Every structure is written in C-alpha cells, then in structure tokens.
mmCIF file of C-alpha atoms in Angstrom:
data_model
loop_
_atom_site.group_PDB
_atom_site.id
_atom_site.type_symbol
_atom_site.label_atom_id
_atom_site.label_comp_id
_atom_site.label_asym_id
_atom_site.label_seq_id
_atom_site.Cartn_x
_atom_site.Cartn_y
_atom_site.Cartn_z
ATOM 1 C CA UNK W 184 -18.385 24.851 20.068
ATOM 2 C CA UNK W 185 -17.123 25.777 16.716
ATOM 3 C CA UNK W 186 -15.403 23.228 16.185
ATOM 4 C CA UNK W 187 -11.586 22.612 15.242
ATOM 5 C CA UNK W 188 -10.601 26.073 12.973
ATOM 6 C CA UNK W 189 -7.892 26.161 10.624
ATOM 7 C CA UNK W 190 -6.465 29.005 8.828
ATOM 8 C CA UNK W 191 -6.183 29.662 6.035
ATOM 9 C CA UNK W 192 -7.910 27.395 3.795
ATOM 10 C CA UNK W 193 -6.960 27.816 0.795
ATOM 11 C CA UNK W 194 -2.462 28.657 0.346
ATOM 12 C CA UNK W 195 -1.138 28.663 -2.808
ATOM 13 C CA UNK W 196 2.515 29.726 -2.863
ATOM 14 C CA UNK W 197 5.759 29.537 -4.778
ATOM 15 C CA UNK W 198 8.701 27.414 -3.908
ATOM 16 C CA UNK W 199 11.342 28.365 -1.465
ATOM 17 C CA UNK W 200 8.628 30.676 0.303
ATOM 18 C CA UNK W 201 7.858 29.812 3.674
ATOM 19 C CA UNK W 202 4.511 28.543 4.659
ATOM 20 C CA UNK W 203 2.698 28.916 8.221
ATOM 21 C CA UNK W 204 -0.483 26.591 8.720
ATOM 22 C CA UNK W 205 -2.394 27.748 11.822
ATOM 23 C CA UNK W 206 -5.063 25.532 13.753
ATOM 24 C CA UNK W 207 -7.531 26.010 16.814
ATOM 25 C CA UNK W 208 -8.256 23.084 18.745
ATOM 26 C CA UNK W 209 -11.429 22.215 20.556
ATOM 27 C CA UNK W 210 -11.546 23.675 23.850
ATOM 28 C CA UNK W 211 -10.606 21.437 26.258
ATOM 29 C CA UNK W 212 -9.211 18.287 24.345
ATOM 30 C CA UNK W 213 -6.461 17.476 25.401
ATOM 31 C CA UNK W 214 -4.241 15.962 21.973
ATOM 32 C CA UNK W 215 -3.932 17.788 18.762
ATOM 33 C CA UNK W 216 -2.761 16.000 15.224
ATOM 34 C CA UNK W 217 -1.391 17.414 12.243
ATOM 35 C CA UNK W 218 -2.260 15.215 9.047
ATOM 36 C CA UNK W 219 -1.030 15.348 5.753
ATOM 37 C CA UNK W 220 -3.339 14.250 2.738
ATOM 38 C CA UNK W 221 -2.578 13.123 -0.782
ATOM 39 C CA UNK W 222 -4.161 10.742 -3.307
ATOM 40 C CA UNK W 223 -1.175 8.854 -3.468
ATOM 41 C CA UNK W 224 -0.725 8.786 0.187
ATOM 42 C CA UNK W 225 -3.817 8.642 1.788
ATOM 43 C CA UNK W 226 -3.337 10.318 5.527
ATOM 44 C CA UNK W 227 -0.642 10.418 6.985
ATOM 45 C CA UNK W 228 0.140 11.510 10.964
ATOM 46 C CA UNK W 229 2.892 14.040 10.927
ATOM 47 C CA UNK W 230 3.223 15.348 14.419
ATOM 48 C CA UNK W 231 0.754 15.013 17.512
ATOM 49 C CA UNK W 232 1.010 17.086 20.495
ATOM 50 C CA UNK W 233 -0.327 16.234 24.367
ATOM 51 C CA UNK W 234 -1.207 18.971 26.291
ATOM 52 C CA UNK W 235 0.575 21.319 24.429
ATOM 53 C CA UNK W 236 4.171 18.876 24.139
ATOM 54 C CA UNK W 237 4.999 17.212 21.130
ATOM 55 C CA UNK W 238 4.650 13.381 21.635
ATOM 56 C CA UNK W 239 5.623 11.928 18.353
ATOM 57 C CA UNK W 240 7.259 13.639 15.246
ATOM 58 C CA UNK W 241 8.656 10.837 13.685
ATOM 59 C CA UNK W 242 5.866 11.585 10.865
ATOM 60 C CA UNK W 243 7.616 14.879 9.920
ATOM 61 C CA UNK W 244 8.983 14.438 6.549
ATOM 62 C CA UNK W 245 11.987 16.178 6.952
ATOM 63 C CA UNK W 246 13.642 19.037 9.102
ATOM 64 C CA UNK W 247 11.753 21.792 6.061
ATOM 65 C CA UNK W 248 8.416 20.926 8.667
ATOM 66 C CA UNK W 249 8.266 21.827 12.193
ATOM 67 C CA UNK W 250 4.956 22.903 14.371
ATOM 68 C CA UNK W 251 4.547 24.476 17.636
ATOM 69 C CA UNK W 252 1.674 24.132 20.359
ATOM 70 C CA UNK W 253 2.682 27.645 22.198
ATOM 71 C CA UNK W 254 -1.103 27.098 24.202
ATOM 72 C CA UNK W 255 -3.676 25.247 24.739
ATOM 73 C CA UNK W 256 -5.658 26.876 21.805
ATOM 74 C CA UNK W 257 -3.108 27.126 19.111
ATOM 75 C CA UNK W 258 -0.716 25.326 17.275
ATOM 76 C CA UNK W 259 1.083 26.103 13.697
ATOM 77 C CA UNK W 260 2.801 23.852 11.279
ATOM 78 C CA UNK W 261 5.645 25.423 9.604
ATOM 79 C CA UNK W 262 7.328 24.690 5.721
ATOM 80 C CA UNK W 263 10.712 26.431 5.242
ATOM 81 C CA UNK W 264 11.469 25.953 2.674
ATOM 82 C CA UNK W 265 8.374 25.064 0.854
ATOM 83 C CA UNK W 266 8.511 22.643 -2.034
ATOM 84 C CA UNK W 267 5.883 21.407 -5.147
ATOM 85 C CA UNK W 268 5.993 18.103 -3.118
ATOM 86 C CA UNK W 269 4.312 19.301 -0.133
ATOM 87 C CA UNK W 270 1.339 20.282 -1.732
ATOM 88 C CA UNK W 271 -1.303 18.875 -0.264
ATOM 89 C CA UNK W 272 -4.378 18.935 2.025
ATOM 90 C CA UNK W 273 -3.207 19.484 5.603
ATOM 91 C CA UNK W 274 -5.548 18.968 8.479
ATOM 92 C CA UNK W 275 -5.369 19.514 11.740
ATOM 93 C CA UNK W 276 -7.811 17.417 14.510
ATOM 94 C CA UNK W 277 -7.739 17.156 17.935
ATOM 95 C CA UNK W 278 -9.292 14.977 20.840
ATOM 96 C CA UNK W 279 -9.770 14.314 24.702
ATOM 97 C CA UNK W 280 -7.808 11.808 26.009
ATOM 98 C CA UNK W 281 -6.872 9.933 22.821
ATOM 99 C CA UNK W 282 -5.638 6.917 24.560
ATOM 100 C CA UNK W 283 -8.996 6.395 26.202
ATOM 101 C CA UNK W 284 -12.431 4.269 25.052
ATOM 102 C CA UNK W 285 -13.826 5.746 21.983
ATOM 103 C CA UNK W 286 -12.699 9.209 22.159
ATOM 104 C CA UNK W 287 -12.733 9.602 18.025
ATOM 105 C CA UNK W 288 -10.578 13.044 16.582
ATOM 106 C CA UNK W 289 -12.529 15.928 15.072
ATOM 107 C CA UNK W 290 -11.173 17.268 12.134
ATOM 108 C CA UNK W 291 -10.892 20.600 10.722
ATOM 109 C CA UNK W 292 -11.807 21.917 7.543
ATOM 110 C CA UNK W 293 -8.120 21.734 6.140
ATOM 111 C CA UNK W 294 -5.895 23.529 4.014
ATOM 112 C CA UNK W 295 -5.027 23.278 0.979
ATOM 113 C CA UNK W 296 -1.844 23.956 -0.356
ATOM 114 C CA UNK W 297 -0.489 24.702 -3.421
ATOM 115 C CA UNK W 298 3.499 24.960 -4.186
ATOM 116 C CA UNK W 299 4.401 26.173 -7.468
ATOM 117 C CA UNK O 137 5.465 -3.291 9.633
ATOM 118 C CA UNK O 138 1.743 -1.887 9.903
ATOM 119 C CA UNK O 139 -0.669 -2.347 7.384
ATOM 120 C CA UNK O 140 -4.231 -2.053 6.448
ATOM 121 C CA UNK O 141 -6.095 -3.039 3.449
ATOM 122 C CA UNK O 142 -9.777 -1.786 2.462
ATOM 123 C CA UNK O 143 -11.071 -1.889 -1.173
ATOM 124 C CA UNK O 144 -9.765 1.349 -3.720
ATOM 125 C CA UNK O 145 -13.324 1.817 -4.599
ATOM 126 C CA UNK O 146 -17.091 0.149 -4.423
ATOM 127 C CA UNK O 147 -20.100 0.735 -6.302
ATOM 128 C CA UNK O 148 -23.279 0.430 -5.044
ATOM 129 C CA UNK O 149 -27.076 1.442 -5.850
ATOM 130 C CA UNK O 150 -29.392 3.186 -3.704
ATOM 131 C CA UNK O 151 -31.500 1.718 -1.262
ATOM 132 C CA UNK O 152 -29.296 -1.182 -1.628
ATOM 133 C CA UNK O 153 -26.948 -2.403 1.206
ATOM 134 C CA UNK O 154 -22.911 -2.313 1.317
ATOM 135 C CA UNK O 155 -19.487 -4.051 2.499
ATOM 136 C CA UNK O 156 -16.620 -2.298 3.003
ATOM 137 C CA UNK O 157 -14.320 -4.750 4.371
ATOM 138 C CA UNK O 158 -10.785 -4.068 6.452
ATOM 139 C CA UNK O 159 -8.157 -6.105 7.194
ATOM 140 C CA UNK O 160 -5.004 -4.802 9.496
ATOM 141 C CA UNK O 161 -1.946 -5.731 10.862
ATOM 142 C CA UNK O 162 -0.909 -3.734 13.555
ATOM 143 C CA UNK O 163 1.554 -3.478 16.287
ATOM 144 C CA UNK O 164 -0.995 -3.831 18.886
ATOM 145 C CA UNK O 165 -4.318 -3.491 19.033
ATOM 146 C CA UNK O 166 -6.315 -0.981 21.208
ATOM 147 C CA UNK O 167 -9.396 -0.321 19.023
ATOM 148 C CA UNK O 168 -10.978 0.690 15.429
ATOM 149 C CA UNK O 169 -12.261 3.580 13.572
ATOM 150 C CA UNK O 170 -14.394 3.821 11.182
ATOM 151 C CA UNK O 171 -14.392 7.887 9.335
ATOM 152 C CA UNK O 172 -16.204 9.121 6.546
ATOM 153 C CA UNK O 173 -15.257 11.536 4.353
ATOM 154 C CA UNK O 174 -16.869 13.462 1.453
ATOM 155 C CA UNK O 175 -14.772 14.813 -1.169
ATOM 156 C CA UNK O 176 -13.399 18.172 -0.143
ATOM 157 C CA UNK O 177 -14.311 17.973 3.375
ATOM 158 C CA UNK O 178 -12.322 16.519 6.528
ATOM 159 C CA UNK O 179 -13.195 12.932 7.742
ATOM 160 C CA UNK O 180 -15.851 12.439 9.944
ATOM 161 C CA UNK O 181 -16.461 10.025 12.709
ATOM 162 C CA UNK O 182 -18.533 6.936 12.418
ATOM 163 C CA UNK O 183 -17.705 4.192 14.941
ATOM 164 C CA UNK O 184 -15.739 3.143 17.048
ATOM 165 C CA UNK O 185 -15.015 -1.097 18.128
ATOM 166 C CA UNK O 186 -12.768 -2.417 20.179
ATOM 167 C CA UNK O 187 -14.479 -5.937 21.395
ATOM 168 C CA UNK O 188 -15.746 -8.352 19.131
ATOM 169 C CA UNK O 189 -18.882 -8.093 17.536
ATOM 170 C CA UNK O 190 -21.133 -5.722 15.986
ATOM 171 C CA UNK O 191 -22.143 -2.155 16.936
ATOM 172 C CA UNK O 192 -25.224 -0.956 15.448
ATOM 173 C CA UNK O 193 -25.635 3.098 14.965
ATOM 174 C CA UNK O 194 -28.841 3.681 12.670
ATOM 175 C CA UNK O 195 -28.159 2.926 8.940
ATOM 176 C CA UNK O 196 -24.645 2.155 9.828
ATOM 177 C CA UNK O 197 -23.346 -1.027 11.319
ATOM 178 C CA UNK O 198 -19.599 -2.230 12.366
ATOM 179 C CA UNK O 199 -18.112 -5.274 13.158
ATOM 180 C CA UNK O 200 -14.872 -6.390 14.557
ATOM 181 C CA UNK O 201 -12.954 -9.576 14.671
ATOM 182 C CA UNK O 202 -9.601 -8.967 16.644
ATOM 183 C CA UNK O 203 -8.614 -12.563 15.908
ATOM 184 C CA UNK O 204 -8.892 -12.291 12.202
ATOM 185 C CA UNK O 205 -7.279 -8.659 12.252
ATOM 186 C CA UNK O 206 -10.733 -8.155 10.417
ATOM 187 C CA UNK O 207 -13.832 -5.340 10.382
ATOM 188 C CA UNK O 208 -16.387 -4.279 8.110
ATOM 189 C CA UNK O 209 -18.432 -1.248 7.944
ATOM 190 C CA UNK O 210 -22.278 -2.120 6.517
ATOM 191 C CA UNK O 211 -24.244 0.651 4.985
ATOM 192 C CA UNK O 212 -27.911 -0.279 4.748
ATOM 193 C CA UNK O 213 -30.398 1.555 3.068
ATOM 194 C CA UNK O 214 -28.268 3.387 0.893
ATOM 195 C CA UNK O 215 -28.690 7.122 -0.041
ATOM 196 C CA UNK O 216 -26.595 9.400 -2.354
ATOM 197 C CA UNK O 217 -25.246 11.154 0.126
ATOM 198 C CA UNK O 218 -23.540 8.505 1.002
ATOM 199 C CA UNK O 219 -21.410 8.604 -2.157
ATOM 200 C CA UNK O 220 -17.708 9.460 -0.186
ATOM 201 C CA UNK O 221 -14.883 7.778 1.010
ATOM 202 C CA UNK O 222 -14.776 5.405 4.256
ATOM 203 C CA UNK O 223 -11.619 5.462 6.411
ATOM 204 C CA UNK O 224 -11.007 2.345 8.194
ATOM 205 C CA UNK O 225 -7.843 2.921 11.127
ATOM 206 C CA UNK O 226 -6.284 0.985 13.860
ATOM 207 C CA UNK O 227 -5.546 2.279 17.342
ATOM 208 C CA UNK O 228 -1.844 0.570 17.836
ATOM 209 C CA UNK O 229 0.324 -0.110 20.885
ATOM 210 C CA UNK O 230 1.432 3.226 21.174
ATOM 211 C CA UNK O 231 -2.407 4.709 20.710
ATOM 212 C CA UNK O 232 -1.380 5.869 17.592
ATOM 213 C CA UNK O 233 -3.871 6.059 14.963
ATOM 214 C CA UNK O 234 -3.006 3.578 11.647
ATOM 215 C CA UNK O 235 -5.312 4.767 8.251
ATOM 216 C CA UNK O 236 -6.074 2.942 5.360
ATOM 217 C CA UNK O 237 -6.125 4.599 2.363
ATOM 218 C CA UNK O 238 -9.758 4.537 2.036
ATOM 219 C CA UNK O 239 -12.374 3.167 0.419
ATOM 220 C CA UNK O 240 -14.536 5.487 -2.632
ATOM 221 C CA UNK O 241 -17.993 4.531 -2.763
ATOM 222 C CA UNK O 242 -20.140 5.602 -5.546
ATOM 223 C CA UNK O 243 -23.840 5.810 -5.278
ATOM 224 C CA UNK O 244 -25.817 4.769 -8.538
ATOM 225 C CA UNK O 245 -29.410 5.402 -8.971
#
C-alpha cells in the first residue's frame, strides 16, 4: 500500500483565500484524523471521522475549519477564511479500528501551510 | 483536565543508552503510544503498552506503570539517526488519542 497520501504538500497562500487540504486514507482502515502541528502547540486532534461520519469535532478551532469524508478514500479539510494563525503543518492519519488493542495511526506526509 | 509531561529536549551520545520519561493524567486509560518523529516528516509508530511492564522491540524498549500514570521509552545503543523527536500519547476514555508535546533528542558523537 502506499500509504496515507496527502495533497498538496507544500500551500502557501494569502489571507482571506480559501484553503482545501485533501487526504487518502489507507485502504480499508476504518478511522481517519486530521492533526494540526505547531511548535508552540505540539499536535493537536482537530476532527476524526469513523467510517466516513465525523465522530468528534470539538478540536476544530473555529467555524473558518470544516472537513468532509464524502468516501471511504477521501476526506478534505477546509479554511475559509484562511488566516496567518493557521499556518501550520497539517496531517492527516488514519487507522483500523482505533478503539481496539494496538492498532497505532499512520501518518501522512503533511502539509504545510503558509498564510501570509 | 488531561495532561502529559515528557522532557522539552535530551541529549545523548552515541552508542550510549536513553530515558525519555512520561507522566499523564488522563480521563481514562485504555493504552500508550510511543511515535517518533524526525524533523520534517510525520510521526511514526513505535510501541504500543497497555499492561504493566516492559515491551521489548529491538533497540527500543517501553515500559508502563498505570498506577503511577508513568512510562518511559529506552533507546539503547544509540545511533544518529536517532536524533528526532519522541511522542509519548494516552489512549483516554473516549479512545481518543492525548499527545505530549514531545521530546527532541539530539545525538552527539
């Protein structure tokens, strides 16, 4: 498998533009995560989605951010409008049934994201 | 509220052997992750505990003590490659993933 594939990786934008992350899951697992990174931050869980329904956004910042899990093989996370303070690394990661055992989440590669 | 501490940053010298310690406090408990993650790339996964004791994988080592809200991730034999940062996280009540904010570990020669 290819692994999780996010898209694109590199986004550098101006504020007020909107900004559309993209992310391809792991065939077959069942949970996706988006994750925000900073230095100041660390990671943080934004939204998670379970078999294509959103579970838990209560890590969306605010109503700018919203993502979508149309299928089992793709999912976007949305800023509208996008601000200097979202810039950041975003990653997306998903799993098989992540309240099971050991079933650790695979990461993407990430994009990064630049709001000027 | 939910917390866990690990070290901002270690320094260590090759072939030498490492501590990263992590304490939590968690709604819950229902396991914890260990992820590495070299700078500029995503985290990886190292290990997983969720009973008491220690799990041995290779070079790498973790141990768990649920009544402490304790674990600690030992590096033996260190390389440079290991120079990254080590993601401890806590599997709560709701299955929800917890992170730390990482631990940097630099590599001398």
């Amino acid at each position: 498998d290819a692994g999780v594939i996010q898209s694109p990786r590199h986004e550098v934008t101006e504020m007020g533009q909107e900004v559309t992350l993209r992310c391809k899951p792991i065939s077959g697992h069942d949970y996706l995560f988006w994750y925000r990174q900073t230095m100041m931050r660390g990671l943080e869980l934004l939204i998670y989605f379970n078999n294509n329904v959103p579970i838990d956004d209560s890590g969306m910042p605010e109503d700018r951010f919203s993502a979508k899990m149309p299928n089992a093989s793709f999912s976007t996370l949305k800023i509208q409008p996008s601000e200097p303070r979202d810039s950041a690394v975003y990653f997306c990661a998903s799993s098989l049934a992540g309240r099971e055992d050991s079933y650790e989440q695979y990461f993407g590669p990430g994009t990064r994201l630049t709001v000027t | 509220g939910q917390n866990i501490d690990q070290p901002t940053e270690m320094t260590a010298t090759e072939g030498a052997i490492v501590q990263i310690n992590c304490t939590y406090q968690t709604s819950g408990f229902n396991g914890l992750f260990w992820y590495q993650q070299h700078a500029g790339e995503a985290p990886t996964f190292l290990s997983y505990n969720v009973l008491d004791g220690l799990e041995e994988k290779g070079r790498f080592s973790s141990f768990l003590s649920r009544s402490k809200g304790y674990s600690y991730l030992l590096l033996k034999e260190l390389q440079m490659k290991d120079s990254a940062s080590y993601l401890c996280a806590v599997r709560d009540s709701n299955y929800q993933l917890i992170w730390g904010a990482g631990t940097k570990l630099i590599i001398k020669p």
